[in-house]
Coordinates of C-alpha atoms in Angstrom, one line a residue:
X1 CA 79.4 -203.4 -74.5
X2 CA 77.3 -206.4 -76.2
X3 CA 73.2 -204.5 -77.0
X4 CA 70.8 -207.3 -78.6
X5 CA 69.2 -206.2 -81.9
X6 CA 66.3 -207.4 -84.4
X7 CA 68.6 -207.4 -88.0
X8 CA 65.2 -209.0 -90.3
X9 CA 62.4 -210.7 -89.6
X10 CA 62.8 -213.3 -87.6
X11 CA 66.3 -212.6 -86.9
X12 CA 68.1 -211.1 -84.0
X13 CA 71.4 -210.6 -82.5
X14 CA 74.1 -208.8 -81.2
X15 CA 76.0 -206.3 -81.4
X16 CA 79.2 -204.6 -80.2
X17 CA 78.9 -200.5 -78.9
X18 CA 80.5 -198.3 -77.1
X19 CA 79.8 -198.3 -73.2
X20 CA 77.8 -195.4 -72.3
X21 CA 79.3 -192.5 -69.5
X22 CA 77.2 -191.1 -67.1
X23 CA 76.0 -187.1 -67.2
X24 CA 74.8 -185.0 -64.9
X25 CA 72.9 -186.9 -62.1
X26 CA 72.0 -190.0 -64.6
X27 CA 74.1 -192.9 -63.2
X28 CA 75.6 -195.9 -65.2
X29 CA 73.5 -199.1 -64.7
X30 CA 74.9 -202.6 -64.7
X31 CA 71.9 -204.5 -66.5
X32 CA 71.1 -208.1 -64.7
X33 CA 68.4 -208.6 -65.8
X34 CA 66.2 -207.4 -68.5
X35 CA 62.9 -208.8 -69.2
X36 CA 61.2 -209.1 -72.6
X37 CA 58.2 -207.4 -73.6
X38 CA 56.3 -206.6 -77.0
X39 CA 59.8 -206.3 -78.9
X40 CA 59.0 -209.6 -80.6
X41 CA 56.3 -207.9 -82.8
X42 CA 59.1 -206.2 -84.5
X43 CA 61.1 -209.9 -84.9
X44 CA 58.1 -211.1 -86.6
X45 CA 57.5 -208.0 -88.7
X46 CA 61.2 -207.6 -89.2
X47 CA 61.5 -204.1 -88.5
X48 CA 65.2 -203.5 -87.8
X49 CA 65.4 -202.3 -84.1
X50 CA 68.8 -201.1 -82.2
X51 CA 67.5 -200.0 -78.7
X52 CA 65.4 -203.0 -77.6
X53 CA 63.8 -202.9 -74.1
X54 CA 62.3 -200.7 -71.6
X55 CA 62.8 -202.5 -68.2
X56 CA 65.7 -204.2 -66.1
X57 CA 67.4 -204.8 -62.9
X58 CA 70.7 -203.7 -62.2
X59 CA 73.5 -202.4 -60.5
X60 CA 74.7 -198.6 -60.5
X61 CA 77.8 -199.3 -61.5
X62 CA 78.8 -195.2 -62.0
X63 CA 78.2 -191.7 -61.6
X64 CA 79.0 -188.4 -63.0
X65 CA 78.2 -186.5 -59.1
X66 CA 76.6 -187.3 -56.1
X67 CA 72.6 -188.6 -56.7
X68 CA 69.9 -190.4 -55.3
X69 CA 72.2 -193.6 -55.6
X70 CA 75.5 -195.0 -55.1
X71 CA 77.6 -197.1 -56.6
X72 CA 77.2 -200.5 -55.5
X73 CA 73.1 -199.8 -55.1
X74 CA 70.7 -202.8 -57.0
X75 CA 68.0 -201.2 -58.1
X76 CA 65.0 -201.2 -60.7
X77 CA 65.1 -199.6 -63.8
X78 CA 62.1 -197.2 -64.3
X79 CA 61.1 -196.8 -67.9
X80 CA 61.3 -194.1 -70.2
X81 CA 63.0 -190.5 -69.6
X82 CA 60.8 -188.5 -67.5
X83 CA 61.4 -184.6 -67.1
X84 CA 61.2 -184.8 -63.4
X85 CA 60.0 -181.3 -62.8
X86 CA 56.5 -181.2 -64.0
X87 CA 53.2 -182.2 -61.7
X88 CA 52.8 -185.4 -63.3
X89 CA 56.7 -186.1 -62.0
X90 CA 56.7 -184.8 -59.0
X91 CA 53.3 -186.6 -58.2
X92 CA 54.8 -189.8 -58.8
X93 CA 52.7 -189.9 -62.4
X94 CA 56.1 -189.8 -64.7
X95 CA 55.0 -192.0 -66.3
X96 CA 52.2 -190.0 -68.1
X97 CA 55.2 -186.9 -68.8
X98 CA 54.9 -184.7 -71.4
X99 CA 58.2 -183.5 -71.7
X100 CA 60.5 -186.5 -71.8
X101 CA 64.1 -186.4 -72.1
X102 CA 65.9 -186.7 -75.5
X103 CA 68.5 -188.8 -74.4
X104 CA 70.7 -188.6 -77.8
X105 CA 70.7 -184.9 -77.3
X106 CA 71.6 -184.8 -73.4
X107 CA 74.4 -187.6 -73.6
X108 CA 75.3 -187.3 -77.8
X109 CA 74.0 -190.4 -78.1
X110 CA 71.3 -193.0 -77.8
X111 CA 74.0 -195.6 -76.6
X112 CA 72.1 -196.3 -73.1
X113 CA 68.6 -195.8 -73.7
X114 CA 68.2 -199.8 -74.5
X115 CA 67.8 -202.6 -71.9
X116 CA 68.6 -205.7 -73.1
X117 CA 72.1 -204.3 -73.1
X118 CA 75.2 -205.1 -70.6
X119 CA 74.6 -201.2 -69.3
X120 CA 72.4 -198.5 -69.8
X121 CA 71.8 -194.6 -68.4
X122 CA 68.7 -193.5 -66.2
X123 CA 68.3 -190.6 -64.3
X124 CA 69.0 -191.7 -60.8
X125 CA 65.4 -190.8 -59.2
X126 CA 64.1 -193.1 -61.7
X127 CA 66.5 -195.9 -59.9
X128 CA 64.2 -197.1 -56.7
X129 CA 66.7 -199.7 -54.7
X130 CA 66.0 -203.4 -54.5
X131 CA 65.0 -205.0 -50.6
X132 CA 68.0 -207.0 -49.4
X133 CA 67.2 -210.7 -50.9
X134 CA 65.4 -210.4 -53.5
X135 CA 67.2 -211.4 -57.2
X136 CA 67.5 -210.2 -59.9
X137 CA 65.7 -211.7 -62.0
X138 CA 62.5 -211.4 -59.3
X139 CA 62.9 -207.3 -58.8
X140 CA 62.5 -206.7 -63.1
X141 CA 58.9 -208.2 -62.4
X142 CA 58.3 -204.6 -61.1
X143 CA 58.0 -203.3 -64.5
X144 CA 55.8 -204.6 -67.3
X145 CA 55.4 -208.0 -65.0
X146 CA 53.5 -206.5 -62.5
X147 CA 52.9 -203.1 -62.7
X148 CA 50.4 -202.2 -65.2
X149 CA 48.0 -204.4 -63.3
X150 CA 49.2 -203.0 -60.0
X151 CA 48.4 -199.5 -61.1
X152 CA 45.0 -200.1 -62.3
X153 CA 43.9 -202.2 -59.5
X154 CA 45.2 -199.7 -57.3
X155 CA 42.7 -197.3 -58.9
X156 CA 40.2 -199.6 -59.4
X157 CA 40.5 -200.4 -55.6
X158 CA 40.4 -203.7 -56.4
X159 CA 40.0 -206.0 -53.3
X160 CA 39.3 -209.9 -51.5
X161 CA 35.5 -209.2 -52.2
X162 CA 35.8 -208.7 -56.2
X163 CA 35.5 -211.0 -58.9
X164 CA 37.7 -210.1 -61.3
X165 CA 38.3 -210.7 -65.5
X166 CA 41.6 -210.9 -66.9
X167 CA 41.5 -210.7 -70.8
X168 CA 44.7 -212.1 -72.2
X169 CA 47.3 -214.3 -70.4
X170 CA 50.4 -213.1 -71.7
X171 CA 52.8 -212.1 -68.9
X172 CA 51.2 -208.5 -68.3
X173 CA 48.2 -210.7 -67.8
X174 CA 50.1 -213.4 -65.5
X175 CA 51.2 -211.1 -63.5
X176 CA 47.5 -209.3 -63.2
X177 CA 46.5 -213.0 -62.1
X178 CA 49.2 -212.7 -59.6
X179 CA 48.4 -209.8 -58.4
X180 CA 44.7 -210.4 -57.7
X181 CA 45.0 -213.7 -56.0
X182 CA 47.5 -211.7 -53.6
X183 CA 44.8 -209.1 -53.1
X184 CA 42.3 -211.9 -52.1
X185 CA 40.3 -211.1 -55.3
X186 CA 38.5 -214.0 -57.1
X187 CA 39.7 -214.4 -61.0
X188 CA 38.0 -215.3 -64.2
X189 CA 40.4 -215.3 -67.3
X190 CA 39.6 -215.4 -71.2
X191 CA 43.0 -216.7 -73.0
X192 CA 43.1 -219.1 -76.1
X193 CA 47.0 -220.2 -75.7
X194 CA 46.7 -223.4 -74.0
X195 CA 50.0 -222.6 -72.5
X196 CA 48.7 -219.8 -71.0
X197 CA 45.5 -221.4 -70.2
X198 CA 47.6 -223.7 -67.5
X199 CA 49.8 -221.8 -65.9
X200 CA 47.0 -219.2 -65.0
X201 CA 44.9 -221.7 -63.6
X202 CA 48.2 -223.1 -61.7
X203 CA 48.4 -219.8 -60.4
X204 CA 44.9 -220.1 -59.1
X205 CA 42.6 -219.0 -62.0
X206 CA 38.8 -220.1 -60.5
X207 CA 37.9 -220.6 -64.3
X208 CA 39.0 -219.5 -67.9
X209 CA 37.0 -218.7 -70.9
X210 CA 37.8 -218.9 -74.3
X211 CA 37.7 -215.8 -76.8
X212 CA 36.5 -218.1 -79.2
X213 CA 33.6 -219.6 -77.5
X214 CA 30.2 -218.1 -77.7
X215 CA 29.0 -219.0 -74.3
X216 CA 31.7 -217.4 -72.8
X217 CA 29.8 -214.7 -71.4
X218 CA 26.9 -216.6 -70.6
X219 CA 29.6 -218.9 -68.5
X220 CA 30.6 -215.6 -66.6
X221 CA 27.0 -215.0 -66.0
X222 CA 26.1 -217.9 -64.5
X223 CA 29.5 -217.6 -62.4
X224 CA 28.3 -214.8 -60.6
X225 CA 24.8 -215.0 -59.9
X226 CA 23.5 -213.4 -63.4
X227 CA 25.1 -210.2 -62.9
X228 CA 28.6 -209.9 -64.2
X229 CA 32.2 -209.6 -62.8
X230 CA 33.0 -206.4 -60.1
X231 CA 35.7 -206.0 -62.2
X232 CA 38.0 -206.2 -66.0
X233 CA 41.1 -205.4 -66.7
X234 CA 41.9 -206.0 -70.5
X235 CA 45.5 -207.0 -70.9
X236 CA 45.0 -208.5 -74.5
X237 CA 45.1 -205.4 -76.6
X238 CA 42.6 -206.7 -79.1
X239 CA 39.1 -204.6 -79.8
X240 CA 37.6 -208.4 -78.6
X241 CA 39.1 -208.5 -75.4
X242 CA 38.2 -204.7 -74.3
X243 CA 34.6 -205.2 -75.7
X244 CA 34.3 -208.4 -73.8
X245 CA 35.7 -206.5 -70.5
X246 CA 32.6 -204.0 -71.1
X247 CA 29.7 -206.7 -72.1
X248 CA 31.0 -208.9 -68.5
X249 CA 31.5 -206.1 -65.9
X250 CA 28.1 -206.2 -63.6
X251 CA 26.1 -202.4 -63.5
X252 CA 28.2 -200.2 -61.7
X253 CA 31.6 -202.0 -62.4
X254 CA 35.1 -201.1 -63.1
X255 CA 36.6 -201.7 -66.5
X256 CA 40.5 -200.9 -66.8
X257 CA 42.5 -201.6 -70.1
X258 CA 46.5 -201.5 -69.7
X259 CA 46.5 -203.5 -73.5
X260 CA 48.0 -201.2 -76.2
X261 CA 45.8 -201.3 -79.3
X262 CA 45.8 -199.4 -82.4
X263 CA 42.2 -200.5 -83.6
X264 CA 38.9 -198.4 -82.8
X265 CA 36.8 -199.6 -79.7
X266 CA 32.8 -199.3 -80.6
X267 CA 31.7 -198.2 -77.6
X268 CA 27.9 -197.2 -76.8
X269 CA 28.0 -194.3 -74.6
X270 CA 24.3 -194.4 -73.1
X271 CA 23.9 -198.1 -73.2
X272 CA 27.1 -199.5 -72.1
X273 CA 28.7 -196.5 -69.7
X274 CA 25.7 -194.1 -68.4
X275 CA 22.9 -196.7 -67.9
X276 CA 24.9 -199.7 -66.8
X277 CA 27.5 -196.9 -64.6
X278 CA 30.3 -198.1 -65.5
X279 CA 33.9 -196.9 -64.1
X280 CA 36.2 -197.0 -66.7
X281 CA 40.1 -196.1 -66.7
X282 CA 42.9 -196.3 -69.0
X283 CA 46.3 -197.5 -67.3
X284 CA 49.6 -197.1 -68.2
X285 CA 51.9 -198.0 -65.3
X286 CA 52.2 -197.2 -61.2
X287 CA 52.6 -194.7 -59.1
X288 CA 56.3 -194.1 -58.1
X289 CA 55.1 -194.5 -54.7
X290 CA 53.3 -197.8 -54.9
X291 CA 56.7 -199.5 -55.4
X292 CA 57.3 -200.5 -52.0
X293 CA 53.9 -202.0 -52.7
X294 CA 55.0 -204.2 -55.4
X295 CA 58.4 -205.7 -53.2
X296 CA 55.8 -206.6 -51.3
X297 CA 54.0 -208.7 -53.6
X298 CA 57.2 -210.2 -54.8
X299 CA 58.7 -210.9 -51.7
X300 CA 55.6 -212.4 -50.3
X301 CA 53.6 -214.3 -53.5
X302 CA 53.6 -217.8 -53.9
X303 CA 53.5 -216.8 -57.1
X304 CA 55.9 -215.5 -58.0
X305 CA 58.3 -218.1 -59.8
X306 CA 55.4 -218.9 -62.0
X307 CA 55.3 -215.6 -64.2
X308 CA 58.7 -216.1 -64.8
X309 CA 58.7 -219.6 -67.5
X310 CA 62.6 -219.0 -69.1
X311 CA 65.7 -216.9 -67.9
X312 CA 67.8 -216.9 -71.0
X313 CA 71.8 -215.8 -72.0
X314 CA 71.7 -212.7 -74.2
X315 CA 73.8 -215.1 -76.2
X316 CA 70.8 -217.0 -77.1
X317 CA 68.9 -213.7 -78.0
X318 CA 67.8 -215.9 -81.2
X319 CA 66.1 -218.6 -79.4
X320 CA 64.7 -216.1 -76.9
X321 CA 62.9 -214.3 -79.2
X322 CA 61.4 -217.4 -81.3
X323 CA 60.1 -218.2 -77.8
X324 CA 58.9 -215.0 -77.1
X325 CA 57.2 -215.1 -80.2
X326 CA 55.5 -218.5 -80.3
X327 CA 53.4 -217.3 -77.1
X328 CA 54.5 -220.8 -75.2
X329 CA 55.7 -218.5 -72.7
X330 CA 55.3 -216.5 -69.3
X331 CA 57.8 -214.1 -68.4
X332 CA 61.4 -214.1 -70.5
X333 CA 63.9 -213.0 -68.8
X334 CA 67.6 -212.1 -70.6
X335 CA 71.0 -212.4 -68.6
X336 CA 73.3 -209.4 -70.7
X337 CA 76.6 -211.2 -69.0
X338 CA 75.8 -214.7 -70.1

């Protein structure tokens, strides 16, 4: 099979590996589609990278003995290798697992674990089956797309009478946009890509500030009476962005961050949690059993065909990650056949 790979910096490709074989109950997944994520850090760093990718849409293509699915079955690829035994599993939490599969050591190999590959393995209770009509390309929004923000709103119980902040408007934060707008919930953004700037307020975006701009919070003030957003979900991963979430977010808030970052937070414990009463969660992904939840948002948005901006041939893996990385971008999207 063809896998893409990051050889330098700023330089990708592909490469030819052997298909992987099915073990156990893990089935053999036909990649369709296979979204891009954070991988083009690496490009620009030129880190060398052989297992790009951590979500996709496919078809189970084959099986070592009877599972969860069958061959023929669409479905969405879950990430990561989840025990499936512990609390967090069976809870639906996997995501948070502490005892993940070594997938080199179960199959021999670490052939299977990437994505943006024509196939790849996946233990077949982390393989939930697509509705009947929707693509491709529209069911690998489940992953990074939409589901960080759909799990912290869902704990935030985010609803139509929130206002709501959305720091950063890359796609995790597009498809946070998305998802408010379908929850009734009225959005603020901060973003500095003018890109990004339009296609959130194309998907509805009452008003967006810019990180840059002193008055920003002053702006979000005066947008809601003095007091401050309901609620803030930092999707930048900068120190600026979470801090910005706290200072906004009206006495007895909700601040959520789903934005990796590897800096320190200054955060005031009396000042900016106890006396102002702040909830605040961190937020990986979903709940295994909101994902019925998140068809639903796909298959009834308006939306929806605006967080994806390019659906590109693996062949092009070059070009897609020069996109990727210039930020004049939603959602990129790579076709492993094409």
């Amino acid at each position: 099979m063809r896998k893409a790979v990051i050889v330098g910096e700023r330089r990708a490709g592909l490469e030819e590996v052997p298909d992987p074989r099915p073990e156990r109950d893990w089935a053999l997944v036909k990649v369709h589609a296979a979204p891009m994520c954070t991988e083009y850090k690496r490009f620009v760093a030129g880190r060398r990278a052989e297992f790009l990718g951590h979500e996709a849409a496919g078809e189970v293509v084959a099986l070592a003995q009877p599972g969860r699915v069958e061959v023929g079955d669409r479905v969405v690829v879950m990430p990561q290798y989840p025990c499936g035994r512990c609390e967090l599993c069976v809870a639906g939490d996997y995501i948070y697992c502490e005892n993940n599969c070594d997938l080199a050591e179960f199959t021999g190999s670490r052939e299977g674990s990437a994505t943006m590959a024509q196939y790849l393995l996946k233990p077949s209770w982390l393989l939930p089956e697509i509705p009947e009509g929707v693509s491709y390309e529209h069911a690998s929004l489940a992953c990074c797309a939409l589901g960080p923000s759909f799990g912290a709103f869902q704990r935030m119980g985010l609803n139509a009478f929130d206002t709501v902040l959305v720091t950063g408007a890359g796609p995790v934060g597009l498809g946070a946009v998305v998802n408010a707008r379908f929850r009734g919930a009225r959005v603020i953004v901060m973003e500095s890509v003018p890109y990004r700037v339009d296609r959130a307020e194309r998907m509805g975006a009452e008003c967006v500030v810019h990180p840059g701009d002193p008055d920003s919070l002053t702006r979000i003030k005066d947008l809601t009476d003095g007091k401050g957003v309901d609620c803030a979900l930092d999707c930048s991963g900068s120190v600026q962005g979470e801090r910005f979430c706290i200072d906004a977010t009206r006495r007895r808030g909700r601040v959520a961050f789903v934005g990796e970052c590897g800096e320190e937070l200054t955060v005031r414990v009396s000042p900016d949690l106890i006396r102002k009463g702040l909830m605040v969660i961190g937020s990986w992904h979903y709940n295994l059993a909101y994902f019925p939840l998140i068809m639903k948002v796909i298959q009834k948005s308006p939306l929806i065909d605006l967080l994806i901006s390019h659906v590109i041939p693996m062949s092009k893996v070059q070009e897609a990650f020069e996109l990727s990385a210039s930020h004049q971008c939603a959602k990129i999207i790579l076709k492993p056949w094409e």
